[in-house]
Tab-separated table of C-alpha atoms and ligand atoms in Angstrom:
chain	number	residue	atom	x	y	z
A	348	UNK	CA	-0.141	-0.040	-0.159
A	349	UNK	CA	3.312	2.219	0.561
A	350	UNK	CA	3.012	3.172	-3.473
A	351	UNK	CA	-0.275	4.382	-3.028
A	352	UNK	CA	0.569	7.186	-0.586
A	353	UNK	CA	3.705	8.190	-2.674
A	354	UNK	CA	1.808	8.435	-5.829
A	355	UNK	CA	-0.837	10.455	-3.907
A	356	UNK	CA	2.152	12.838	-2.247
A	357	UNK	CA	3.554	13.131	-5.484
A	358	UNK	CA	0.092	14.751	-6.861
A	359	UNK	CA	-0.426	16.592	-3.968
A	360	UNK	CA	2.932	18.355	-4.109
A	361	UNK	CA	2.905	18.996	-7.879
A	362	UNK	CA	-0.708	20.102	-7.452
A	363	UNK	CA	0.839	23.075	-4.429
A	364	UNK	CA	3.594	23.558	-6.857
A	365	UNK	CA	0.963	24.927	-9.877
A	366	UNK	CA	-0.674	26.923	-7.158
A	367	UNK	CA	2.348	28.436	-5.876
A	368	UNK	CA	5.806	28.004	-7.732
A	369	UNK	CA	7.403	29.000	-4.397
A	370	UNK	CA	5.169	27.229	-1.798
A	371	UNK	CA	7.751	24.787	-0.832
A	372	UNK	CA	10.772	26.949	-0.606
A	373	UNK	CA	8.766	29.493	1.511
A	374	UNK	CA	7.517	26.762	4.057
A	375	UNK	CA	11.308	25.155	4.098
A	376	UNK	CA	12.648	28.636	5.435
A	377	UNK	CA	11.121	27.380	9.054
A	378	UNK	CA	7.985	27.821	10.653
A	379	UNK	CA	5.818	29.677	12.690
A	380	UNK	CA	2.922	27.770	13.772
A	381	UNK	CA	0.125	29.620	15.703
A	382	UNK	CA	-0.991	26.816	17.625
A	383	UNK	CA	0.186	23.657	19.670
A	384	UNK	CA	-2.058	20.988	19.449
A	385	UNK	CA	-1.933	18.120	21.766
A	386	UNK	CA	-4.588	15.637	20.326
A	387	UNK	CA	-5.442	11.596	20.464
A	388	UNK	CA	-3.847	9.785	17.681
A	389	UNK	CA	-6.761	8.431	16.570
A	390	UNK	CA	-7.000	8.839	12.084
A	391	UNK	CA	-9.947	10.607	12.321
A	392	UNK	CA	-9.242	13.828	14.390
A	393	UNK	CA	-5.992	14.903	11.970
A	394	UNK	CA	-5.293	18.526	13.518
A	395	UNK	CA	-4.586	20.576	10.026
A	396	UNK	CA	-7.449	18.890	8.728
A	397	UNK	CA	-10.368	19.695	10.996
A	398	UNK	CA	-8.816	22.957	11.670
A	399	UNK	CA	-9.142	23.760	8.234
A	400	UNK	CA	-5.093	24.909	8.191
A	401	UNK	CA	-2.202	23.926	5.979
A	402	UNK	CA	1.171	22.758	6.710
A	403	UNK	CA	2.986	25.494	9.297
A	404	UNK	CA	0.167	26.427	10.765
A	405	UNK	CA	-0.001	23.881	13.818
A	406	UNK	CA	2.794	22.194	15.795
A	407	UNK	CA	1.064	19.038	16.679
A	408	UNK	CA	1.762	16.255	19.936
A	409	UNK	CA	-0.819	13.190	19.895
A	410	UNK	CA	-0.848	10.406	21.604
A	411	UNK	CA	-3.524	7.265	22.729
A	412	UNK	CA	-6.272	9.503	24.376
A	413	UNK	CA	-4.475	12.761	24.077
A	414	UNK	CA	-2.781	12.418	27.750
A	415	UNK	CA	-0.706	14.790	29.666
A	416	UNK	CA	1.154	12.813	31.592
A	417	UNK	CA	3.968	14.758	33.540
A	418	UNK	CA	6.885	12.391	32.959
A	419	UNK	CA	6.196	12.186	29.285
A	420	UNK	CA	9.130	13.428	27.755
A	421	UNK	CA	7.999	13.524	24.317
A	422	UNK	CA	5.275	16.033	25.041
A	423	UNK	CA	7.445	17.719	27.341
A	424	UNK	CA	9.911	18.521	24.715
A	425	UNK	CA	7.204	19.354	22.343
A	426	UNK	CA	5.862	21.772	24.831
A	427	UNK	CA	9.045	23.172	25.528
A	428	UNK	CA	10.026	23.950	22.041
A	429	UNK	CA	6.804	25.029	20.963
A	430	UNK	CA	6.974	27.781	23.875
A	431	UNK	CA	10.186	28.750	23.770
A	432	UNK	CA	11.740	28.107	20.344
A	433	UNK	CA	8.742	28.411	17.939
A	434	UNK	CA	6.936	31.068	20.448
A	435	UNK	CA	3.535	29.552	20.396
A	436	UNK	CA	1.044	31.376	22.578
A	437	UNK	CA	-2.049	29.419	21.605
A	438	UNK	CA	-2.407	25.617	23.194
A	439	UNK	CA	-5.252	23.222	22.450
A	440	UNK	CA	-5.980	20.102	24.073
A	441	UNK	CA	-8.592	18.656	21.898
A	442	UNK	CA	-10.181	15.499	22.864
A	443	UNK	CA	-12.871	13.592	20.665
A	444	UNK	CA	-16.099	11.723	20.888
A	445	UNK	CA	-15.535	7.975	20.147
A	446	UNK	CA	-12.174	7.649	21.580
A	447	UNK	CA	-10.925	4.465	21.211
A	448	UNK	CA	-8.557	4.477	24.039
A	449	UNK	CA	-11.130	5.913	26.486
A	450	UNK	CA	-13.634	3.176	25.268
A	451	UNK	CA	-10.937	0.659	26.076
A	452	UNK	CA	-9.961	2.004	29.621
A	453	UNK	CA	-13.829	1.574	30.525
A	454	UNK	CA	-14.260	-1.886	29.248
A	455	UNK	CA	-11.913	-3.057	32.033
A	456	UNK	CA	-8.780	-5.032	32.463
A	457	UNK	CA	-6.251	-4.740	29.416
A	458	UNK	CA	-3.407	-6.303	28.516
A	459	UNK	CA	0.056	-4.709	27.622
A	460	UNK	CA	1.422	-1.168	27.662
A	461	UNK	CA	-1.793	0.529	27.172
A	462	UNK	CA	-2.757	-0.757	30.418
A	463	UNK	CA	-0.678	1.488	31.991
A	464	UNK	CA	-0.924	4.450	29.824
A	465	UNK	CA	-4.608	4.629	30.112
A	466	UNK	CA	-4.392	4.705	34.201
A	467	UNK	CA	-5.116	7.956	34.415
A	468	UNK	CA	-8.294	7.575	32.532
A	469	UNK	CA	-9.721	5.017	35.265
A	470	UNK	CA	-8.967	7.103	37.903
A	471	UNK	CA	-10.539	9.944	36.371
A	472	UNK	CA	-13.725	7.269	35.953
A	473	UNK	CA	-13.467	6.546	39.521
A	474	UNK	CA	-13.596	9.951	40.454
A	475	UNK	CA	-16.650	11.392	38.681
A	476	UNK	CA	-18.634	8.258	39.076
A	477	UNK	CA	-21.573	10.238	40.345
A	478	UNK	CA	-21.491	12.092	36.869
A	479	UNK	CA	-20.386	9.215	34.747
A	480	UNK	CA	-23.154	6.453	35.964
A	481	UNK	CA	-25.931	9.028	35.521
A	482	UNK	CA	-25.171	8.409	31.638
A	483	UNK	CA	-25.826	5.020	29.703
A	484	UNK	CA	-22.934	3.014	29.946
A	485	UNK	CA	-21.643	3.036	26.519
A	486	UNK	CA	-20.914	6.056	24.270
A	487	UNK	CA	-22.591	8.541	26.174
A	488	UNK	CA	-20.907	7.841	29.280
A	489	UNK	CA	-17.610	7.662	27.725
A	490	UNK	CA	-17.752	10.558	25.664
A	491	UNK	CA	-18.575	12.612	28.782
A	492	UNK	CA	-15.328	10.935	30.046
A	493	UNK	CA	-13.635	12.491	27.418
A	494	UNK	CA	-14.704	15.910	28.114
A	495	UNK	CA	-13.869	15.383	31.871
A	496	UNK	CA	-10.509	14.039	30.461
A	497	UNK	CA	-9.346	17.468	28.479
A	498	UNK	CA	-10.648	19.342	31.548
A	499	UNK	CA	-8.048	17.465	33.871
A	500	UNK	CA	-5.536	17.548	31.036
A	501	UNK	CA	-5.619	21.175	30.392
A	502	UNK	CA	-5.203	21.626	34.384
A	503	UNK	CA	-1.917	18.797	34.025
A	504	UNK	CA	-0.525	21.266	31.086
A	505	UNK	CA	-0.761	24.290	33.488
A	506	UNK	CA	1.166	22.472	36.022
A	507	UNK	CA	4.348	21.710	33.812
A	508	UNK	CA	7.434	23.820	34.565
A	509	UNK	CA	7.348	25.123	31.084
A	510	UNK	CA	4.419	26.668	31.475
A	511	UNK	CA	4.696	27.879	35.038
A	512	UNK	CA	7.993	29.690	34.175
A	513	UNK	CA	6.515	31.219	30.958
A	514	UNK	CA	3.798	32.563	32.773
A	515	UNK	CA	5.998	33.882	35.929
A	516	UNK	CA	8.109	35.542	33.005
A	517	UNK	CA	4.807	37.047	32.337
A	518	UNK	CA	4.455	35.520	28.891
A	519	UNK	CA	0.617	35.625	27.317
A	520	UNK	CA	0.218	31.851	26.779
A	521	UNK	CA	-3.046	30.463	26.572
A	522	UNK	CA	-4.443	26.772	27.029
A	523	UNK	CA	-7.698	25.869	25.648
A	524	UNK	CA	-9.578	22.604	26.166
A	525	UNK	CA	-11.746	21.440	22.970
A	526	UNK	CA	-13.980	18.470	21.868
A	527	UNK	CA	-13.854	17.113	18.284
A	528	UNK	CA	-17.293	15.712	17.798
A	529	UNK	CA	-16.607	13.073	15.051
A	530	UNK	CA	-20.501	12.545	13.939
A	531	UNK	CA	-20.776	16.216	13.428
A	532	UNK	CA	-17.302	17.041	12.289
A	533	UNK	CA	-17.209	20.298	14.757
A	534	UNK	CA	-14.920	21.048	17.423
A	535	UNK	CA	-16.444	22.156	20.886
A	536	UNK	CA	-15.178	24.818	23.017
A	537	UNK	CA	-15.162	23.473	26.598
A	538	UNK	CA	-14.485	26.782	27.817
A	539	UNK	CA	-11.899	25.929	30.398
A	540	UNK	CA	-9.080	28.206	28.972
A	541	UNK	CA	-6.369	28.883	31.728
A	542	UNK	CA	-4.188	31.962	31.134
A	543	UNK	CA	-1.984	31.963	33.911
A	544	UNK	CA	-0.524	29.067	36.773
A	545	UNK	CA	-3.612	30.242	39.277
A	546	UNK	CA	-6.740	29.043	38.993
A	547	UNK	CA	-9.899	31.538	39.623
A	548	UNK	CA	-13.003	30.228	41.400
A	549	UNK	CA	-12.088	26.730	41.631
A	550	UNK	CA	-11.190	24.074	39.607
A	551	UNK	CA	-11.715	24.785	35.969
A	552	UNK	CA	-14.690	23.551	34.362
A	553	UNK	CA	-15.902	22.238	37.651
A	554	UNK	CA	-19.263	22.920	36.232
A	555	UNK	CA	-19.275	21.158	33.699
A	556	UNK	CA	-17.712	17.769	34.966
A	557	UNK	CA	-19.012	17.856	38.675
B	1489	LIG	CO1	-9.050	9.049	20.677
């Protein structure tokens, strides 16, 4: 199947060059992305496509279930590089409905590495049992947990030294929480935006998750 991808790439590159002969030359000079996107690896949620943006506009880190682990050097490196080197001021944590990672964590015992990775989801489910048990088991409950998880991940991101230092230096960095609705193709703002290290009026998004 690789040849298919290479063929499509050749067609795409030729089309871009036809539209703008200097396109790739310009892009190769450097990147100045506006957004840092922390999203799920799910193939149905490609940040550029759902954001209607082209190459060079979003710096992305994606992992299974869009989690923020304070020990994830991959994510922390992307965050540090994005904020300190690329000068990104808009950070987005984006979850999505129908997330396979969330569903796997809710299904019960897993086998393998994913079991460790998704532990945080199971803890969140236990901590929010009251809210979740009011919803029917399955997609509705899982999608609510996906929202709760985004709120938690925004909070975790705000605790990273990279962001705490950025804010201490007076940098105007914002962290937003979004959910992508697979069945509509739309991004929903969870309104849990943080623009500083300190919470105002309690836990962010408390009204939506508790
Ligand atoms: Co997912």
